PDB file of C-alpha atoms in Angstrom:
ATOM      1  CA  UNK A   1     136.299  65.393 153.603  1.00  0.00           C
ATOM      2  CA  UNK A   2     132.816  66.167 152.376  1.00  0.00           C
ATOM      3  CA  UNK A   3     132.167  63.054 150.426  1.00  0.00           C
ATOM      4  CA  UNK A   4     133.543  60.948 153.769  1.00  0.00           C
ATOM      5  CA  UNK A   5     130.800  62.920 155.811  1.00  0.00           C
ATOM      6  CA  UNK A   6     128.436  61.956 153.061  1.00  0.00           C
ATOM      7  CA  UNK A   7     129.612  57.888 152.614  1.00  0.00           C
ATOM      8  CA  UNK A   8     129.504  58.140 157.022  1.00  0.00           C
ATOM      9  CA  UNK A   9     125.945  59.744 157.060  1.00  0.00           C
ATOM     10  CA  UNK A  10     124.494  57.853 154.479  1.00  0.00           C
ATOM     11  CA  UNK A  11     125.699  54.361 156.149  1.00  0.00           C
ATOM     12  CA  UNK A  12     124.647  55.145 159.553  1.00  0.00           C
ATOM     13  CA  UNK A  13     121.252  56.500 158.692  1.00  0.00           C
ATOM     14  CA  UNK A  14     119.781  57.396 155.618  1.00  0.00           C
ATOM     15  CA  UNK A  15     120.878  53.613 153.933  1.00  0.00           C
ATOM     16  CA  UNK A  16     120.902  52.000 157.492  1.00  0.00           C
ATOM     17  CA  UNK A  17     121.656  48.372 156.760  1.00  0.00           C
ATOM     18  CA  UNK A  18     118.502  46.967 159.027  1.00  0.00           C
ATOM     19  CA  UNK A  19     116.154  49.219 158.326  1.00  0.00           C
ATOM     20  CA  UNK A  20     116.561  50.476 154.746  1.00  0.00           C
ATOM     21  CA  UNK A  21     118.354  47.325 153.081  1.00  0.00           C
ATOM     22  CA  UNK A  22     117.334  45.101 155.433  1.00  0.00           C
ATOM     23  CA  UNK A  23     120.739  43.057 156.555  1.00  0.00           C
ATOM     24  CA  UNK A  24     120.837  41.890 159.969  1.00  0.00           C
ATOM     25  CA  UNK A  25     117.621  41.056 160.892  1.00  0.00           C
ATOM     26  CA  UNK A  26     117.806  38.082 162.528  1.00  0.00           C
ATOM     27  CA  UNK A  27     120.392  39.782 165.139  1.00  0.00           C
ATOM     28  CA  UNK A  28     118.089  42.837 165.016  1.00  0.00           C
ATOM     29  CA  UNK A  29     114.607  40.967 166.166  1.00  0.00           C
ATOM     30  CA  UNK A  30     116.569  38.660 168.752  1.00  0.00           C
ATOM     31  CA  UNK A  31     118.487  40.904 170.888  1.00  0.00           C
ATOM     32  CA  UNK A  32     116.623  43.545 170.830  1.00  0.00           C
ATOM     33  CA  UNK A  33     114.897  43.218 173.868  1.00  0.00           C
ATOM     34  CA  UNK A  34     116.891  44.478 176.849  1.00  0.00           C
ATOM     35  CA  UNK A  35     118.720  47.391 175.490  1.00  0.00           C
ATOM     36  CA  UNK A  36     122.011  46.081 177.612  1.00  0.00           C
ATOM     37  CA  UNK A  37     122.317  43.086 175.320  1.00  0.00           C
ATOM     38  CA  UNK A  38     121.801  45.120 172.392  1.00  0.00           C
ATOM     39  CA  UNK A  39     124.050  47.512 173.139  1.00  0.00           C
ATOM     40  CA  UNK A  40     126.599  45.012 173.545  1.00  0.00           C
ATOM     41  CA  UNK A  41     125.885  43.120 170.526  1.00  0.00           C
ATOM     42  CA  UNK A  42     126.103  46.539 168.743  1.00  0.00           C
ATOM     43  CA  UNK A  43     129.235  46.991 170.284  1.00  0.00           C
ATOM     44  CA  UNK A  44     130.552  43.573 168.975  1.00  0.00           C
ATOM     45  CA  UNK A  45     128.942  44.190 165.107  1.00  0.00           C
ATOM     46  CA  UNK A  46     130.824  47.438 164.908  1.00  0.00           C
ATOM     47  CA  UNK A  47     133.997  45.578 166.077  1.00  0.00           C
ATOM     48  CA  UNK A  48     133.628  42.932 163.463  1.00  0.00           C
ATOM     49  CA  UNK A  49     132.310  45.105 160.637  1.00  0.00           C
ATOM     50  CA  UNK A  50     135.379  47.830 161.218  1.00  0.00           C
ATOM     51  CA  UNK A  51     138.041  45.268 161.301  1.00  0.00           C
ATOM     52  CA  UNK A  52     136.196  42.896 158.765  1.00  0.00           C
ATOM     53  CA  UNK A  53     136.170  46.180 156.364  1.00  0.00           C
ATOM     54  CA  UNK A  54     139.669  46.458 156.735  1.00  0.00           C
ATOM     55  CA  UNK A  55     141.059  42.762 155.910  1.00  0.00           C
ATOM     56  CA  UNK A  56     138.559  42.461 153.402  1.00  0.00           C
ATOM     57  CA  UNK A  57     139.190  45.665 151.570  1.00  0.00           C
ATOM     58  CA  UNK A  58     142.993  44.862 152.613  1.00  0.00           C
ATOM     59  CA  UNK A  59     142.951  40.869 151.276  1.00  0.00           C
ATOM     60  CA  UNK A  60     140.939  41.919 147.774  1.00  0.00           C
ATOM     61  CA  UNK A  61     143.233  44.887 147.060  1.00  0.00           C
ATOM     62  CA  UNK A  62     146.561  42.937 147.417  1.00  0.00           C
ATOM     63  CA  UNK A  63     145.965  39.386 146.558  1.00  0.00           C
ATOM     64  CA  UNK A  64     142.080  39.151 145.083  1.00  0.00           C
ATOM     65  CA  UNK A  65     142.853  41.786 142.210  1.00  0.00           C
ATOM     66  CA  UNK A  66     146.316  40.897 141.299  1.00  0.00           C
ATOM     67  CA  UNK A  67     145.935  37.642 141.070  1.00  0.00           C
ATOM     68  CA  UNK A  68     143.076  38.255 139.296  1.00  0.00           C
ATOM     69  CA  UNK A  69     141.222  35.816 141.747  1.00  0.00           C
ATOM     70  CA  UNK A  70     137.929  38.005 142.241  1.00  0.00           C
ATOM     71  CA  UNK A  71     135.201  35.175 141.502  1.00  0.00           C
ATOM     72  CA  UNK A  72     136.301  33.859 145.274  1.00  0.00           C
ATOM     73  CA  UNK A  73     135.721  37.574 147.221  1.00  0.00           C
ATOM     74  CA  UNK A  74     132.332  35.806 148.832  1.00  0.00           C
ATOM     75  CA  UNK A  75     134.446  32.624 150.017  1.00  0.00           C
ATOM     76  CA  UNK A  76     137.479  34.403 151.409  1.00  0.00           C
ATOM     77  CA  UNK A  77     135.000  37.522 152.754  1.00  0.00           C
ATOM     78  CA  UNK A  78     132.917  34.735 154.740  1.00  0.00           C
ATOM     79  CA  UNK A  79     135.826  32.873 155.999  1.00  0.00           C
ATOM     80  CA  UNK A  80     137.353  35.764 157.035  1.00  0.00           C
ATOM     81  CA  UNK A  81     134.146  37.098 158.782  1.00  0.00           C
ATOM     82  CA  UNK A  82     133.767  33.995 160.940  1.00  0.00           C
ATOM     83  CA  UNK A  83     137.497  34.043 162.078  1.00  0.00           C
ATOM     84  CA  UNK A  84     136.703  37.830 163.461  1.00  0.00           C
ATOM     85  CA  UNK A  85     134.018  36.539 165.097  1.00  0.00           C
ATOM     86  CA  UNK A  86     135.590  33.557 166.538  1.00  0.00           C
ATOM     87  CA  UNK A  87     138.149  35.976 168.246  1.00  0.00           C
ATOM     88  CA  UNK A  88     135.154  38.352 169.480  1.00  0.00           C
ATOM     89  CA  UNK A  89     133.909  35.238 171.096  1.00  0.00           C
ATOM     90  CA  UNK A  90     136.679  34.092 172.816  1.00  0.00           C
ATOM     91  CA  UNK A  91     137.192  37.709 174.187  1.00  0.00           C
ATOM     92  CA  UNK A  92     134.362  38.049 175.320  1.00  0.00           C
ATOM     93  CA  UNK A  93     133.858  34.814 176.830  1.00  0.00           C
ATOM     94  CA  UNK A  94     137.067  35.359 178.285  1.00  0.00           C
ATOM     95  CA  UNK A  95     136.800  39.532 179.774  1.00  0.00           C
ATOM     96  CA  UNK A  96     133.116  40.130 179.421  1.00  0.00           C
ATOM     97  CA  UNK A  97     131.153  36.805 180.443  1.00  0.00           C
ATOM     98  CA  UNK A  98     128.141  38.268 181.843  1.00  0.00           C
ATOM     99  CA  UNK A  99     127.316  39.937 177.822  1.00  0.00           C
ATOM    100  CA  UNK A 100     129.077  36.567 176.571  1.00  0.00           C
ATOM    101  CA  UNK A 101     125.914  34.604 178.114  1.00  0.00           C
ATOM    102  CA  UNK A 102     123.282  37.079 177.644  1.00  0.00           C
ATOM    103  CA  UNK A 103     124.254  37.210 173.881  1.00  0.00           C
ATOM    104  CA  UNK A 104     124.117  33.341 174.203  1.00  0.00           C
ATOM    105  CA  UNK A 105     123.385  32.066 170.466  1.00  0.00           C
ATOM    106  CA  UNK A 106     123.199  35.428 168.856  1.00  0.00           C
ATOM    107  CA  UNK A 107     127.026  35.849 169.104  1.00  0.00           C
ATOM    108  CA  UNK A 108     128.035  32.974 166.529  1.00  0.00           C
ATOM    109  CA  UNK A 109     125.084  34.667 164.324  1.00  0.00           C
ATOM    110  CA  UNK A 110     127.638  37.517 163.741  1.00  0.00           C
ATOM    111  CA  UNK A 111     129.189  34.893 161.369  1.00  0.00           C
ATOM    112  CA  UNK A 112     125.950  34.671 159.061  1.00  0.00           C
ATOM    113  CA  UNK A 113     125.076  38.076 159.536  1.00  0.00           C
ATOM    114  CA  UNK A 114     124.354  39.456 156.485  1.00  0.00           C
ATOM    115  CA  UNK A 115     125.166  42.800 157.072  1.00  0.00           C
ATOM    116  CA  UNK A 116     129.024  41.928 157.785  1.00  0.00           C
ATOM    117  CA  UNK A 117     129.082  40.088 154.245  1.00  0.00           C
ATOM    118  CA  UNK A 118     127.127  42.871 152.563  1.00  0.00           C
ATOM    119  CA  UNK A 119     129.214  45.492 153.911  1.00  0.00           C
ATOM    120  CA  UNK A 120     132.711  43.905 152.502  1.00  0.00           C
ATOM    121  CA  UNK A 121     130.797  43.206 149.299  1.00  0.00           C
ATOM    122  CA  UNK A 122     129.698  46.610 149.337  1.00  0.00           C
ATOM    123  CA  UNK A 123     132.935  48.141 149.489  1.00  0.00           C
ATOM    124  CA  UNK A 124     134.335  46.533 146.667  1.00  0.00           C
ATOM    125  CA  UNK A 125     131.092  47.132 144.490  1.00  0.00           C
ATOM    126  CA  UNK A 126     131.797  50.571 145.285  1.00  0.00           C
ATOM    127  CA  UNK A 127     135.874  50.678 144.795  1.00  0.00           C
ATOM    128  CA  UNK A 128     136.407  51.963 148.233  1.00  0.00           C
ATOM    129  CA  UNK A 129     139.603  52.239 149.047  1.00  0.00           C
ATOM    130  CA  UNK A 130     140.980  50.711 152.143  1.00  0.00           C
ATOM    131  CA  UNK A 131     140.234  53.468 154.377  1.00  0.00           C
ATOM    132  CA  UNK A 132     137.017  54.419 153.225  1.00  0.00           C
ATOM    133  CA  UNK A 133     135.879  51.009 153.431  1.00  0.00           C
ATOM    134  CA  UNK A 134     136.640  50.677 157.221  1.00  0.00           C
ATOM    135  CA  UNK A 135     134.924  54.431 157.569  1.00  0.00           C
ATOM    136  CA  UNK A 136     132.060  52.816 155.506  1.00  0.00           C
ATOM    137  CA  UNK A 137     131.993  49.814 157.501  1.00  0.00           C
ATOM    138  CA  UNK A 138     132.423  51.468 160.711  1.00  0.00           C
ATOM    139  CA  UNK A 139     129.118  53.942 160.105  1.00  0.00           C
ATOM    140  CA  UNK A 140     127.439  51.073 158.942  1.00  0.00           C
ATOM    141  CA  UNK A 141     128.029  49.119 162.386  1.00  0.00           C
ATOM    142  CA  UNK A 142     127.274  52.247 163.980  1.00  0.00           C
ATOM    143  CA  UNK A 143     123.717  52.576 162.162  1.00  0.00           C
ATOM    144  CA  UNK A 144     123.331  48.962 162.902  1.00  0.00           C
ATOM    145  CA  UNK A 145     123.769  49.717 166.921  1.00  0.00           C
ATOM    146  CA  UNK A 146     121.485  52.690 166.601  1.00  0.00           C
ATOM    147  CA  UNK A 147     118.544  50.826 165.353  1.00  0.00           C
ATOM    148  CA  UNK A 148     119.135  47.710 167.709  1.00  0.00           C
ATOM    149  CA  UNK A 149     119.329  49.776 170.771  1.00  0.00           C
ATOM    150  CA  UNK A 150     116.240  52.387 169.486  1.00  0.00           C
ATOM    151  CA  UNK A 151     114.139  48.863 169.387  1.00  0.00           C
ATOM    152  CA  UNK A 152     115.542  47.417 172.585  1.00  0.00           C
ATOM    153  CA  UNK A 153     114.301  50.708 173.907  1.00  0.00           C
ATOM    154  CA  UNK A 154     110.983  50.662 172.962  1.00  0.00           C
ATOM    155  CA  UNK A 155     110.424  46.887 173.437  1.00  0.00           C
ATOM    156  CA  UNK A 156     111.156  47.204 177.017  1.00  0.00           C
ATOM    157  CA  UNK A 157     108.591  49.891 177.171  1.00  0.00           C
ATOM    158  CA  UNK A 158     105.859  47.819 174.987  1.00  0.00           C
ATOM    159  CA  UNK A 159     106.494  45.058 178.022  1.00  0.00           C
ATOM    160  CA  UNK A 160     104.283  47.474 180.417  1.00  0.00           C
ATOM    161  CA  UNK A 161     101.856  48.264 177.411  1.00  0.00           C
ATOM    162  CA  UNK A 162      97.914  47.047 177.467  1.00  0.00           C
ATOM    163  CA  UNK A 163      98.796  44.851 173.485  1.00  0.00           C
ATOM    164  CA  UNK A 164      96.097  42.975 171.663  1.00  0.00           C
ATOM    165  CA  UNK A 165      96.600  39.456 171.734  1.00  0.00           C
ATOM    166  CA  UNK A 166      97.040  38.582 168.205  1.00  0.00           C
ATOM    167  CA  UNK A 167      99.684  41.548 168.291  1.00  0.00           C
ATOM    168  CA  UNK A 168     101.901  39.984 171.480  1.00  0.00           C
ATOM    169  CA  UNK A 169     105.212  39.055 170.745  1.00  0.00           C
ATOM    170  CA  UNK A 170     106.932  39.229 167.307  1.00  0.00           C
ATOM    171  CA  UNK A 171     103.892  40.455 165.541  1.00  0.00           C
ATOM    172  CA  UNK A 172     104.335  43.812 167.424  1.00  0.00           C
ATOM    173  CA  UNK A 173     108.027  43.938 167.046  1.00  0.00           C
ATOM    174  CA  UNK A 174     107.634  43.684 163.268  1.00  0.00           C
ATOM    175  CA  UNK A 175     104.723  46.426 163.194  1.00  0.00           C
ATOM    176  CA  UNK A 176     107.427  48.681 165.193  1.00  0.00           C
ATOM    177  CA  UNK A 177     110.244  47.663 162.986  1.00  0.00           C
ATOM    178  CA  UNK A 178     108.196  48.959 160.008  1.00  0.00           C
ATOM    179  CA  UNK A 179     107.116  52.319 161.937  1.00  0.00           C
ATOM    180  CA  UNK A 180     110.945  52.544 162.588  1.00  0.00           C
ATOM    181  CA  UNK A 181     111.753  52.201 158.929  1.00  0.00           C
ATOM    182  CA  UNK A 182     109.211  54.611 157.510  1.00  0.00           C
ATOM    183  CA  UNK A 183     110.723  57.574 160.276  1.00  0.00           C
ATOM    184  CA  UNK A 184     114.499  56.405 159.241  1.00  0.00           C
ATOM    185  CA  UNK A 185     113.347  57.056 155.195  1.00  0.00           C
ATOM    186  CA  UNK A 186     113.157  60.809 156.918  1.00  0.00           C
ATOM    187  CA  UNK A 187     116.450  60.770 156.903  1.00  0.00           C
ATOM    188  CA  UNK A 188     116.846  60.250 152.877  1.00  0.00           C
ATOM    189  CA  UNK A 189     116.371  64.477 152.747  1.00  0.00           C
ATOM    190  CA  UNK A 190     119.705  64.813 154.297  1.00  0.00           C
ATOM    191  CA  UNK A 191     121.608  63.641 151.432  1.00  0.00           C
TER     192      UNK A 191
END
């Protein structure tokens, strides 16, 4: 139970994918800026990471391995990744359309999101099993969500801040992003 706590902790923040290994930026710096949208799209990344976590680990433990097939993980990973977020899309476009349009573009960028792929990867570099994939995957998502909605936060703050001009826009998101990346590396003393 103590090494799950440990894998869970170490996911979510001390190795957060965004800030520490630096997956999922492109997600990261364009919804980040009203913390409803990120929220949501946090909401959809842990849905696709959990569930990707589990077919992937699920798909490379039954058929990858025996078949001794391994060289194709990244093909079958990816495909798999963009049917999960295919279905996301579809629900959401179908029960949540007001989040369906303010994601907008950024929704079909779950598909190259990094983070998804380096999270399956991940779990088989690491010989998770099954379940400890989708807890891996999970805390990652959830670390991912945490870091998107902490900058969505403090972007809609910088809005009513006096900025320099060569520092409006992304070159002040990318100064915070740093700032946030140096206080999550406090967290490397937990583990």
């Amino acid at each position: 139970m103590k090494e799950l706590l440990m894998i869970a902790v170490g996911s979510a923040l001390v190795n957060n994918v965004v800030l520490s290994q630096f997956l999922g930026l492109c997600p990261f710096l364009g919804v980040s800026k009203k913390i409803n949208t990120a929220a949501g799209m946090g909401t959809a990344v842990i849905f696709v990471i959990t569930l990707a976590s589990a077919v992937t680990g699920a798909i490379y433990q039954f058929i990858l391995a025996p078949l001794d097939v391994t060289y194709l993980q990244t093909i079958v990973f990816i495909l798999i990744i963009a049917a999960l977020v295919q279905f996301v899309e579809m629900v959401l476009k179908k029960y949540l359309p007001s989040l369906y349009k303010a994601l907008g573009v950024y929704l079909p960028l779950i598909t190259t999101n990094c983070a998804v792929l380096g999270v399956a990867l991940n779990n088989v570099k690491k010989s998770y099993d099954i379940g400890t994939g989708v807890l891996n995957g999970f805390a990652t998502a959830l670390g991912f969500t945490i870091a998107i909605v902490i900058m969505a936060g403090l972007r809609e703050k910088m809005e009513y801040n006096d900025i320099p001009k060569a520092f409006q826009g992304m070159p002040i998101v990318l100064v915070t992003a740093g700032l946030m990346a140096i206080a999550f590396f406090g967290f490397s003393g937990l583990l």
